Short mmCIF file of C-alpha atoms and ligand atoms in Angstrom, two decimals:
data_model
loop_
_atom_site.label_atom_id
_atom_site.label_comp_id
_atom_site.label_asym_id
_atom_site.label_seq_id
_atom_site.Cartn_x
_atom_site.Cartn_y
_atom_site.Cartn_z
CA MET A 1 -12.65 -19.87 -22.70
CA GLN A 2 -14.72 -16.72 -23.10
CA GLU A 3 -12.98 -15.08 -20.16
CA MET A 4 -9.57 -15.72 -21.68
CA LYS A 5 -10.76 -13.94 -24.82
CA ASP A 6 -12.05 -11.04 -22.69
CA ASN A 7 -8.71 -10.99 -21.04
CA LEU A 8 -6.85 -10.74 -24.28
CA LEU A 9 -9.02 -7.71 -24.89
CA GLU A 10 -7.84 -6.24 -21.63
CA TYR A 11 -4.25 -7.00 -22.56
CA ALA A 12 -4.92 -5.06 -25.74
CA ARG A 13 -6.10 -2.08 -23.73
CA MET A 14 -2.93 -2.19 -21.69
CA ASN A 15 -0.89 -2.46 -24.87
CA GLU A 16 -2.41 0.79 -26.08
CA GLN A 17 -0.97 2.43 -23.00
CA LYS A 18 2.52 1.17 -23.79
CA GLN A 19 2.95 4.02 -26.27
CA TYR A 20 2.47 6.47 -23.39
CA VAL A 21 4.92 4.54 -21.23
CA GLU A 22 7.46 4.92 -24.05
CA LYS A 23 6.65 8.62 -24.55
CA ILE A 24 7.18 9.30 -20.85
CA ARG A 25 10.41 7.32 -20.91
CA SER A 26 11.84 9.49 -23.71
CA LEU A 27 10.55 12.67 -22.10
CA LEU A 28 12.26 11.81 -18.84
CA LEU A 29 15.45 10.85 -20.70
CA GLN A 30 15.44 14.19 -22.56
CA GLU A 31 15.18 15.98 -19.25
CA GLY A 32 18.24 14.07 -18.06
CA GLY A 33 18.63 12.67 -14.55
CA SER A 34 16.68 9.81 -13.16
CA PRO A 35 13.42 10.88 -11.55
CA LEU A 36 12.28 9.35 -8.28
CA ALA A 37 8.83 8.16 -7.31
CA TYR A 38 7.42 7.65 -3.83
CA ILE A 39 4.41 5.34 -3.50
CA HIS A 40 2.44 4.75 -0.34
CA SER A 41 -0.53 2.40 -0.16
CA TYR A 42 -2.87 2.75 2.79
CA GLY A 43 -5.25 0.11 4.07
CA CYS A 44 -5.71 -3.49 3.03
CA GLN A 45 -3.43 -5.91 1.17
CA GLN A 46 -5.52 -5.51 -1.94
CA ASN A 47 -4.51 -1.87 -1.98
CA VAL A 48 -0.87 -2.80 -1.41
CA ALA A 49 -1.12 -5.16 -4.40
CA ASP A 50 -2.63 -2.33 -6.47
CA GLY A 51 0.30 -0.14 -5.43
CA GLU A 52 2.64 -2.76 -6.92
CA LYS A 53 0.98 -2.15 -10.29
CA PHE A 54 1.59 1.58 -10.12
CA GLY A 55 5.18 0.79 -9.11
CA GLY A 56 5.56 -1.56 -12.08
CA MET A 57 4.28 1.02 -14.55
CA LEU A 58 6.45 3.80 -13.11
CA ALA A 59 9.54 1.56 -13.20
CA GLU A 60 8.89 0.89 -16.90
CA MET A 61 8.65 4.62 -17.51
CA GLY A 62 12.12 5.04 -16.02
CA TYR A 63 11.38 6.12 -12.47
CA GLY A 64 13.58 5.04 -9.58
CA PHE A 65 12.09 4.86 -6.10
CA THR A 66 12.62 6.67 -2.81
CA GLN A 67 11.33 6.26 0.72
CA LEU A 68 11.13 10.03 1.21
CA PRO A 69 8.16 11.89 -0.28
CA GLU A 70 9.99 15.25 0.08
CA GLU A 71 12.68 14.21 -2.38
CA ALA A 72 10.38 12.51 -4.89
CA ASP A 73 9.53 13.89 -8.34
CA LEU A 74 6.28 11.96 -8.22
CA VAL A 75 4.32 11.14 -5.09
CA LEU A 76 1.49 8.63 -5.37
CA TYR A 77 -0.86 7.98 -2.49
CA ASN A 78 -2.97 4.92 -3.01
CA THR A 79 -5.79 5.71 -0.63
CA CYS A 80 -8.17 3.79 1.63
CA ALA A 81 -11.76 4.75 2.46
CA ILE A 82 -12.73 2.04 4.90
CA ARG A 83 -12.85 4.30 7.96
CA GLU A 84 -12.88 8.04 8.45
CA ASN A 85 -9.47 8.14 10.15
CA ALA A 86 -7.90 6.48 7.08
CA GLU A 87 -9.25 9.36 4.96
CA GLN A 88 -8.10 12.00 7.42
CA ARG A 89 -4.59 10.56 7.38
CA VAL A 90 -4.47 10.86 3.60
CA PHE A 91 -5.69 14.46 3.62
CA GLY A 92 -3.09 15.21 6.33
CA ASN A 93 -0.26 13.69 4.30
CA VAL A 94 -1.35 15.39 1.10
CA GLY A 95 -1.54 18.70 2.98
CA ALA A 96 2.02 18.17 4.20
CA LEU A 97 3.19 18.11 0.56
CA LYS A 98 2.04 21.67 -0.09
CA PRO A 99 5.34 23.35 0.93
CA CYS A 100 7.33 20.78 -1.16
CA LYS A 101 5.18 21.52 -4.17
CA ARG A 102 5.67 25.27 -3.64
CA ARG A 103 9.44 24.77 -3.61
CA ARG A 104 9.39 22.35 -6.53
CA PRO A 105 6.38 23.06 -8.75
CA ASP A 106 7.40 20.22 -11.09
CA MET A 107 6.63 17.62 -8.45
CA VAL A 108 3.67 15.49 -9.58
CA ILE A 109 1.13 14.46 -6.95
CA VAL A 110 -1.17 11.55 -7.74
CA LEU A 111 -4.03 10.18 -5.69
CA ALA A 112 -5.47 6.77 -6.48
CA GLY A 113 -7.54 4.13 -4.74
CA CYS A 114 -10.79 3.81 -2.84
CA MET A 115 -11.10 7.31 -1.42
CA THR A 116 -11.03 8.92 -4.83
CA GLN A 117 -14.18 7.05 -5.91
CA GLN A 118 -16.34 9.16 -3.61
CA GLN A 119 -17.89 12.34 -4.92
CA HIS A 120 -17.38 14.31 -1.70
CA VAL A 121 -13.65 13.52 -1.88
CA ALA A 122 -13.37 14.57 -5.53
CA ASP A 123 -15.18 17.81 -4.63
CA LYS A 124 -12.86 18.49 -1.70
CA LEU A 125 -9.77 17.82 -3.81
CA LYS A 126 -10.97 20.15 -6.54
CA ARG A 127 -11.83 22.87 -4.07
CA SER A 128 -9.06 22.74 -1.50
CA TYR A 129 -6.12 20.86 -3.01
CA PRO A 130 -5.27 22.59 -6.29
CA TYR A 131 -1.73 21.21 -6.13
CA VAL A 132 -2.94 17.59 -6.56
CA ASP A 133 -2.29 16.83 -10.24
CA ILE A 134 -3.91 13.49 -11.02
CA VAL A 135 -6.77 11.66 -9.33
CA VAL A 136 -7.61 8.20 -10.61
CA GLY A 137 -9.97 5.53 -9.35
CA THR A 138 -9.64 1.90 -8.32
CA ASN A 139 -9.71 0.46 -11.82
CA SER A 140 -7.89 3.08 -13.90
CA TRP A 141 -4.68 1.20 -14.55
CA GLU A 142 -4.95 1.37 -18.25
CA GLU A 143 -5.46 5.12 -18.14
CA PHE A 144 -2.65 6.10 -15.82
CA PRO A 145 0.23 6.28 -18.36
CA ARG A 146 -1.80 8.57 -20.65
CA LEU A 147 -2.86 10.84 -17.78
CA LEU A 148 0.71 11.10 -16.52
CA TYR A 149 1.98 11.81 -20.02
CA GLU A 150 -0.60 14.58 -20.45
CA LYS A 151 0.44 16.07 -17.12
CA LEU A 152 4.17 15.94 -17.90
CA ALA A 153 3.97 17.05 -21.52
CA LEU A 154 0.96 19.39 -21.49
CA GLY A 155 0.59 20.35 -17.83
CA ARG A 156 -2.96 18.96 -17.83
CA ARG A 157 -4.60 18.35 -14.45
CA TYR A 158 -7.00 15.44 -14.24
CA ILE A 159 -9.54 14.59 -11.57
CA LYS A 160 -11.59 11.51 -12.13
CA GLU A 161 -15.03 11.73 -10.66
CA GLY A 162 -16.75 8.52 -9.71
CA GLU A 163 -15.29 5.96 -12.06
CA GLU A 164 -17.91 3.66 -13.59
CA LEU A 165 -17.42 0.32 -11.87
CA GLN A 166 -20.64 -1.45 -12.77
CA ASN A 167 -19.11 -3.56 -15.54
CA ALA A 168 -15.49 -2.81 -14.80
CA PRO A 169 -13.13 -5.19 -16.60
CA VAL A 170 -10.28 -7.06 -14.99
CA ILE A 171 -7.21 -5.45 -16.48
CA GLU A 172 -4.41 -7.92 -17.13
CA GLY A 173 -0.89 -7.47 -18.38
CA ILE A 174 0.18 -4.69 -16.00
CA PRO A 175 3.83 -4.90 -14.94
CA LEU A 176 4.38 -5.29 -11.19
CA ARG A 177 7.01 -3.98 -8.84
CA ARG A 178 6.82 -6.39 -5.92
CA GLU A 179 8.13 -5.55 -2.46
CA GLY A 180 10.29 -8.62 -2.05
CA ARG A 181 10.97 -11.99 -3.65
CA LEU A 182 10.08 -14.22 -0.75
CA LYS A 183 6.44 -13.30 -0.33
CA ALA A 184 3.92 -12.20 -2.91
CA TRP A 185 0.35 -10.94 -3.07
CA LEU A 186 -1.70 -12.57 -5.80
CA PRO A 187 -5.12 -11.00 -6.42
CA VAL A 188 -7.67 -13.60 -7.56
CA MET A 189 -10.78 -11.45 -7.60
CA TYR A 190 -11.70 -7.80 -7.33
CA GLY A 191 -14.69 -5.97 -5.90
CA CYS A 192 -17.45 -7.06 -3.56
CA ASP A 193 -21.18 -7.76 -3.96
CA ASN A 194 -22.01 -8.22 -0.30
CA PHE A 195 -23.07 -4.74 0.72
CA CYS A 196 -22.54 -5.16 4.44
CA SER A 197 -24.52 -2.19 5.72
CA TYR A 198 -21.51 -0.38 7.27
CA CYS A 199 -19.07 -0.89 4.40
CA ILE A 200 -18.00 1.45 1.61
CA VAL A 201 -16.04 -1.18 -0.35
CA PRO A 202 -18.80 -2.33 -2.74
CA TYR A 203 -19.33 1.32 -3.75
CA VAL A 204 -15.67 2.14 -4.33
CA ARG A 205 -14.42 -1.18 -5.72
CA GLY A 206 -17.45 -2.20 -7.73
CA ARG A 207 -18.88 -5.61 -8.52
CA GLU A 208 -17.10 -8.92 -7.99
CA ARG A 209 -14.88 -9.93 -10.89
CA SER A 210 -12.69 -13.04 -10.87
CA ARG A 211 -9.45 -13.47 -12.73
CA PRO A 212 -9.26 -16.54 -14.97
CA TRP A 213 -7.69 -19.43 -13.08
CA GLN A 214 -5.24 -20.04 -15.94
CA LEU A 215 -3.65 -16.64 -15.40
CA ILE A 216 -3.56 -17.11 -11.63
CA LEU A 217 -1.82 -20.47 -12.01
CA ARG A 218 0.66 -19.06 -14.50
CA GLU A 219 1.49 -16.15 -12.19
CA ALA A 220 1.94 -18.52 -9.23
CA GLU A 221 4.25 -20.75 -11.28
CA GLU A 222 6.37 -17.77 -12.28
CA LEU A 223 6.56 -16.56 -8.70
CA VAL A 224 7.71 -19.93 -7.40
CA ARG A 225 10.26 -20.18 -10.22
CA ASP A 226 11.62 -16.77 -9.13
CA GLY A 227 12.12 -17.93 -5.54
CA CYS A 228 8.82 -16.94 -3.94
CA ARG A 229 8.00 -19.07 -0.89
CA GLU A 230 4.69 -17.64 0.25
CA ILE A 231 1.80 -16.68 -2.00
CA THR A 232 -1.16 -14.89 -0.45
CA LEU A 233 -4.28 -15.00 -2.59
CA LEU A 234 -6.24 -11.80 -2.29
CA GLY A 235 -9.82 -10.76 -2.74
CA GLN A 236 -12.42 -8.85 -0.78
CA ASN A 237 -14.34 -12.10 -0.64
CA VAL A 238 -12.18 -14.93 -2.00
CA ASN A 239 -14.93 -17.47 -1.27
CA SER A 240 -16.98 -16.16 -4.14
CA TYR A 241 -14.08 -16.72 -6.55
CA GLY A 242 -15.25 -18.10 -9.88
CA LYS A 243 -18.69 -16.51 -10.07
CA GLY A 244 -19.23 -15.22 -13.58
CA LEU A 245 -16.34 -17.14 -15.15
CA ALA A 246 -17.23 -19.34 -18.10
CA ASP A 247 -15.29 -22.31 -16.65
CA SER A 248 -16.98 -23.83 -13.66
CA ILE A 249 -14.52 -23.33 -10.81
CA ASN A 250 -14.80 -22.24 -7.19
CA PHE A 251 -12.24 -21.12 -4.64
CA ALA A 252 -11.78 -24.60 -3.14
CA GLU A 253 -10.92 -25.94 -6.59
CA LEU A 254 -8.53 -23.04 -7.22
CA LEU A 255 -6.73 -23.92 -3.98
CA ARG A 256 -6.47 -27.56 -5.07
CA ARG A 257 -5.00 -26.58 -8.45
CA LEU A 258 -2.49 -24.19 -6.88
CA ASN A 259 -1.55 -26.81 -4.33
CA ALA A 260 -0.75 -29.21 -7.18
CA LEU A 261 1.91 -26.89 -8.65
CA PRO A 262 5.44 -28.18 -8.11
CA GLY A 263 7.84 -26.40 -5.74
CA ASP A 264 8.38 -25.77 -2.05
CA PHE A 265 6.02 -22.92 -1.26
CA ILE A 266 3.02 -22.12 0.93
CA ILE A 267 -0.37 -20.62 0.16
CA ARG A 268 -2.35 -18.20 2.30
CA PHE A 269 -5.53 -16.33 1.44
CA MET A 270 -7.77 -13.54 2.61
CA THR A 271 -10.53 -12.52 3.13
CA SER A 272 -13.19 -15.19 3.60
CA HIS A 273 -16.79 -14.23 4.20
CA PRO A 274 -18.37 -16.70 6.64
CA LYS A 275 -21.60 -16.91 4.62
CA ASP A 276 -19.65 -18.32 1.66
CA CYS A 277 -17.14 -20.38 3.63
CA THR A 278 -18.23 -23.87 2.62
CA ARG A 279 -17.28 -27.26 4.00
CA ASP A 280 -15.79 -27.91 0.57
CA LEU A 281 -13.37 -25.01 1.13
CA LEU A 282 -12.43 -26.26 4.61
CA ASP A 283 -11.97 -29.78 3.19
CA ALA A 284 -9.72 -28.35 0.46
CA MET A 285 -7.64 -26.58 3.11
CA ALA A 286 -7.36 -29.78 5.10
CA GLU A 287 -6.35 -31.80 2.02
CA CYS A 288 -3.80 -29.38 0.61
CA PRO A 289 -0.45 -29.48 2.41
CA LYS A 290 0.67 -26.21 0.84
CA VAL A 291 -2.30 -24.30 2.24
CA GLU A 292 -1.38 -22.95 5.65
CA ARG A 293 -3.35 -23.58 8.83
CA HIS A 294 -4.69 -20.09 9.22
CA LEU A 295 -8.18 -18.82 8.54
CA HIS A 296 -9.04 -15.15 8.69
CA LEU A 297 -12.80 -15.31 9.10
CA PRO A 298 -14.23 -11.90 10.01
CA VAL A 299 -17.22 -12.30 12.32
CA GLN A 300 -17.80 -8.56 12.98
CA SER A 301 -20.22 -9.19 15.88
CA GLY A 302 -21.45 -11.99 18.12
CA SER A 303 -25.02 -10.69 18.26
CA ASP A 304 -27.54 -12.11 15.78
CA ARG A 305 -29.53 -8.87 15.90
CA ILE A 306 -26.48 -6.81 14.95
CA LEU A 307 -25.31 -9.34 12.36
CA ALA A 308 -28.73 -9.01 10.68
CA ALA A 309 -28.53 -5.20 10.79
CA MET A 310 -25.06 -5.47 9.30
CA ASN A 311 -26.49 -7.60 6.46
CA ARG A 312 -23.91 -10.31 7.14
CA ARG A 313 -26.36 -13.15 6.39
CA TYR A 314 -25.18 -15.62 9.03
CA THR A 315 -25.85 -16.08 12.72
CA ALA A 316 -23.34 -16.46 15.53
CA GLY A 317 -24.45 -20.10 15.78
CA GLN A 318 -23.73 -20.75 12.09
CA TYR A 319 -20.34 -19.10 12.46
CA LEU A 320 -19.47 -21.25 15.47
CA GLU A 321 -20.58 -24.35 13.59
CA LEU A 322 -18.12 -23.47 10.81
CA VAL A 323 -15.36 -23.03 13.36
CA ARG A 324 -16.23 -26.38 14.91
CA TYR A 325 -16.12 -28.19 11.56
CA ALA A 326 -12.89 -26.48 10.56
CA ARG A 327 -11.25 -27.52 13.85
CA GLU A 328 -12.54 -31.07 13.44
CA ARG A 329 -10.77 -31.23 10.05
CA MET A 330 -7.71 -29.21 11.16
CA PRO A 331 -7.16 -29.33 14.92
CA ASP A 332 -4.18 -26.97 14.67
CA LEU A 333 -6.03 -24.30 12.67
CA ALA A 334 -5.46 -20.72 13.90
CA PHE A 335 -8.35 -18.28 13.56
CA THR A 336 -8.21 -14.52 13.28
CA SER A 337 -11.08 -12.13 12.80
CA ASP A 338 -12.31 -8.57 12.32
CA ILE A 339 -14.70 -7.08 14.85
CA ILE A 340 -16.59 -3.80 14.74
CA VAL A 341 -17.47 -2.24 18.08
CA GLY A 342 -20.23 0.35 18.30
CA PHE A 343 -22.30 -0.44 15.21
CA PRO A 344 -25.44 1.80 15.22
CA GLY A 345 -27.92 0.49 17.77
CA GLU A 346 -25.50 -1.95 19.38
CA THR A 347 -26.35 -2.35 23.06
CA ARG A 348 -24.28 -3.55 25.98
CA GLU A 349 -26.05 -6.91 25.66
CA ASP A 350 -25.09 -7.19 22.00
CA PHE A 351 -21.51 -6.33 22.85
CA GLU A 352 -21.46 -9.01 25.54
CA GLN A 353 -22.52 -11.54 22.90
CA THR A 354 -19.42 -10.51 20.96
CA LEU A 355 -17.22 -11.02 24.03
CA LYS A 356 -18.81 -14.45 24.50
CA LEU A 357 -18.15 -15.47 20.89
CA VAL A 358 -14.57 -14.24 21.05
CA GLN A 359 -14.02 -16.42 24.14
CA GLU A 360 -15.64 -19.42 22.49
CA VAL A 361 -13.56 -19.28 19.32
CA GLY A 362 -10.22 -18.48 20.96
CA TYR A 363 -8.75 -16.30 18.23
CA ALA A 364 -4.99 -16.09 17.81
CA SER A 365 -5.47 -12.38 17.18
CA LEU A 366 -8.15 -9.88 16.29
CA PHE A 367 -8.41 -6.77 14.18
CA THR A 368 -10.76 -4.55 16.14
CA PHE A 369 -12.39 -1.41 14.81
CA LEU A 370 -14.64 1.27 16.20
CA TYR A 371 -17.59 1.74 13.87
CA SER A 372 -17.03 4.60 11.45
CA ARG A 373 -19.97 6.14 9.61
CA ARG A 374 -19.48 6.01 5.84
CA SER A 375 -21.39 8.25 3.54
CA GLY A 376 -23.71 6.41 1.15
CA THR A 377 -23.91 3.17 3.14
CA LYS A 378 -27.13 1.72 4.60
CA ALA A 379 -25.88 2.14 8.17
CA GLU A 380 -25.25 5.83 7.65
CA THR A 381 -28.82 6.72 8.52
CA MET A 382 -29.38 4.17 11.31
CA PRO A 383 -29.97 5.65 14.78
CA ASP A 384 -26.73 5.57 16.73
CA PRO A 385 -27.51 6.60 20.30
CA VAL A 386 -24.53 5.15 22.23
CA PRO A 387 -21.99 7.89 23.06
CA ALA A 388 -18.48 7.58 21.65
CA SER A 389 -17.01 7.43 25.18
CA GLU A 390 -19.10 4.33 25.96
CA LYS A 391 -18.08 2.66 22.69
CA SER A 392 -14.44 3.35 23.50
CA ARG A 393 -14.83 1.65 26.89
CA TRP A 394 -16.29 -1.46 25.21
CA PHE A 395 -13.48 -1.39 22.69
CA GLN A 396 -10.85 -1.34 25.48
CA GLU A 397 -12.66 -4.16 27.23
CA LEU A 398 -12.53 -6.28 24.10
CA LEU A 399 -8.80 -5.63 23.76
CA VAL A 400 -8.19 -6.79 27.34
CA VAL A 401 -10.25 -9.95 26.82
CA GLN A 402 -8.48 -10.77 23.55
CA GLU A 403 -5.04 -10.13 25.04
CA LYS A 404 -5.58 -12.94 27.55
CA ILE A 405 -6.96 -15.27 24.87
CA GLY A 406 -4.09 -14.50 22.48
CA GLN A 407 -1.60 -15.21 25.25
CA LYS A 408 -3.21 -18.60 25.93
CA VAL A 409 -3.06 -19.43 22.22
CA LEU A 410 0.65 -18.58 22.21
CA GLU A 411 1.30 -20.63 25.36
CA ALA A 412 -0.40 -23.67 23.84
CA HIS A 413 2.42 -23.74 21.25
CA VAL A 414 5.21 -24.23 23.79
CA GLY A 415 6.93 -27.61 23.46
CA LYS A 416 5.65 -28.21 19.91
CA THR A 417 7.94 -28.60 16.91
CA LEU A 418 6.69 -26.65 13.91
CA ARG A 419 7.79 -25.99 10.36
CA VAL A 420 8.30 -22.26 9.93
CA LEU A 421 9.40 -19.86 7.24
CA PRO A 422 12.21 -17.45 8.24
CA GLU A 423 11.24 -14.09 6.75
CA GLY A 424 14.00 -11.76 7.87
CA VAL A 425 16.19 -10.64 10.74
CA GLY A 426 14.36 -10.87 14.09
CA ARG A 427 13.31 -8.05 16.38
CA SER A 428 16.29 -8.80 18.64
CA GLY A 429 18.67 -7.91 15.80
CA PRO A 430 21.38 -9.74 13.80
CA GLY A 431 21.83 -13.36 14.79
CA THR A 432 18.08 -13.82 15.18
CA LEU A 433 15.44 -14.68 12.62
CA SER A 434 11.82 -13.68 12.45
CA CYS A 435 9.85 -16.69 11.26
CA ARG A 436 6.16 -17.47 10.79
CA THR A 437 4.26 -20.58 11.77
CA SER A 438 1.65 -22.16 9.55
CA GLY A 439 -0.92 -20.40 11.76
CA ASN A 440 0.73 -17.06 10.88
CA ILE A 441 2.28 -16.50 14.32
CA ILE A 442 5.74 -14.94 14.57
CA VAL A 443 8.53 -17.03 16.10
CA GLU A 444 11.85 -15.46 16.97
CA VAL A 445 14.71 -17.97 16.55
CA PRO A 446 18.51 -17.67 16.85
CA GLY A 447 19.97 -18.14 13.36
CA LYS A 448 21.94 -16.60 10.56
CA GLU A 449 20.44 -14.32 7.96
CA GLU A 450 21.43 -16.71 5.12
CA LEU A 451 18.62 -18.98 6.31
CA VAL A 452 15.93 -16.47 5.37
CA GLY A 453 13.61 -18.13 2.86
CA ASN A 454 14.49 -21.72 3.88
CA PHE A 455 11.74 -23.58 5.67
CA MET A 456 12.99 -25.04 8.96
CA ASP A 457 11.74 -27.05 11.93
CA VAL A 458 11.68 -25.14 15.17
CA GLU A 459 10.87 -26.22 18.71
CA ILE A 460 8.82 -23.58 20.48
CA THR A 461 10.49 -22.82 23.80
CA GLU A 462 8.60 -19.83 25.12
CA ALA A 463 5.55 -17.61 24.65
CA LEU A 464 6.66 -13.98 24.69
CA ASN A 465 3.93 -11.39 25.06
CA TRP A 466 3.93 -10.52 21.34
CA ALA A 467 5.16 -13.70 19.65
CA LEU A 468 6.84 -17.06 20.23
CA ALA A 469 10.48 -17.91 20.82
CA GLY A 470 12.05 -21.11 19.57
CA ARG A 471 15.15 -22.97 18.46
CA GLN A 472 15.97 -24.89 15.33
CA THR A 473 15.76 -28.63 15.59
CA ASP A 474 17.09 -29.60 12.17
CA GLY A 475 20.72 -28.72 12.63
CA LYS A 476 20.98 -25.62 10.40
CA LYS A 477 22.77 -22.90 12.34
N1 5AD B 1 -16.34 1.07 10.38
C1 5AD B 1 -15.48 0.29 11.08
N2 5AD B 1 -14.91 -0.82 10.58
C2 5AD B 1 -15.19 -1.14 9.31
N3 5AD B 1 -14.78 -2.17 8.55
C3 5AD B 1 -15.34 -2.04 7.33
N4 5AD B 1 -16.12 -0.94 7.29
C4 5AD B 1 -16.05 -0.37 8.52
C5 5AD B 1 -16.65 0.78 9.10
N5 5AD B 1 -17.47 1.55 8.42
C6 5AD B 1 -13.91 -3.22 9.03
C7 5AD B 1 -14.60 -4.60 8.97
C8 5AD B 1 -13.88 -5.25 7.82
C9 5AD B 1 -12.50 -4.63 7.92
C10 5AD B 1 -11.69 -4.75 6.69
O1 5AD B 1 -12.77 -3.30 8.23
O2 5AD B 1 -14.34 -5.27 10.17
O3 5AD B 1 -13.85 -6.66 7.93
FE1 SF4 B 2 -17.10 -4.76 3.01
FE2 SF4 B 2 -18.69 -6.81 3.65
FE3 SF4 B 2 -17.57 -6.68 1.19
FE4 SF4 B 2 -16.02 -7.19 3.31
S1 SF4 B 2 -17.70 -8.52 2.55
S2 SF4 B 2 -15.60 -5.75 1.65
S3 SF4 B 2 -17.00 -5.97 4.92
S4 SF4 B 2 -19.09 -5.29 2.06
#
């Protein structure tokens, strides 16, 4: 139980911060009114889950929340560094706050997240964005209340430069402000040790750290008790869950234990690295009725040469073998993937291998990205002779190929009866419900809003070009 002891330590660190939460609360009360915070998280679900922690801390301090940054007393951008355009968007949005800050100098601007871990970003913020008040990293939860207190009470600006992430602890005991009750993100591990040659994540999120399974189970139980119907387990590489914990447990076993919890709820997870996606994990998925039939398994490329240059440590053949086994165990499994087009040195032939693999797998959908050079990564210095215009053409070609495949996947659902979760009012407005299949595909169904959150059986009647249409078969109207 060493990790539980370590965790108590981390709880203690968070407890220290409670005094600052209280100090801010009384400060804000003295100033009268109820201040508003605006939080925006860019990028991946992990970042969104981190944003919920900032929201939880701010709520405890007495902040209300607004959707409009212009009217907020505190604006927090939780940033993403995965591609250059994500960074540019953040700088653009921060720049747009300048006139607000001039009008209302008391407005507090906070930047957090992956971007802030990079030295060139910290330098740029210091130099060109003097109106940004607090910059914290990806693991600074336990520092945030103190830094905010020092800003509010003493006017102290704080820019964190390159947080030390080598032995970063997992901080527990942070309050959360979740987006909704029905669906929840549940981080199970943080960081990444894979060092794919194009990727900045291992540098900005640090080494892999798993949360103790006891805390994950407890959080899941509480969520289900509070009415949550869908729990998505998060980690940059969930398949390496358990490494470094004193108890011997892997991700497959974690799934089995979560599946055994009582209650009517479903489990999803992301992201799985193919090199660590074991048969044991696929068997666990197949055995566990609460684990949905969707696997996000980023392949990145279909060319073995490029996969090696990317340091992915699997071949296209090994990937396809995994897909084959998974389908053998779960014939209705839906696959999605991430693909990078235009990795340095990628040739037309390499790209065609990707097209071939995409056709062979038959993905329900794809997240496609143009390669973006990231400072400090291995790929940064690799020769990259293909012009951007050529890469864009390949990218468009991939989209066209996938569109046809995605449509076929949708059409294959027509006539089937599936259990779905209604998540909210449908795109067609009141009187329709937007539901999700086990494979994570949207189904639009006529139905009343009261049915949101109640699993229902639906017969799929039509494949639209963006989702499925269906009708209830179990009599609830
Ligand atoms: N350029 C383009 N795409 C990238 N990704 C990660 N780093 C880069 C990069 N430098 C993509 C990968 C990953 C997803 C989250 O983002 O496909 O799986
Ligand atoms: Fe980046 Fe690779 Fe880690 Fe995913 S597995 S976060 S792509 S380094």
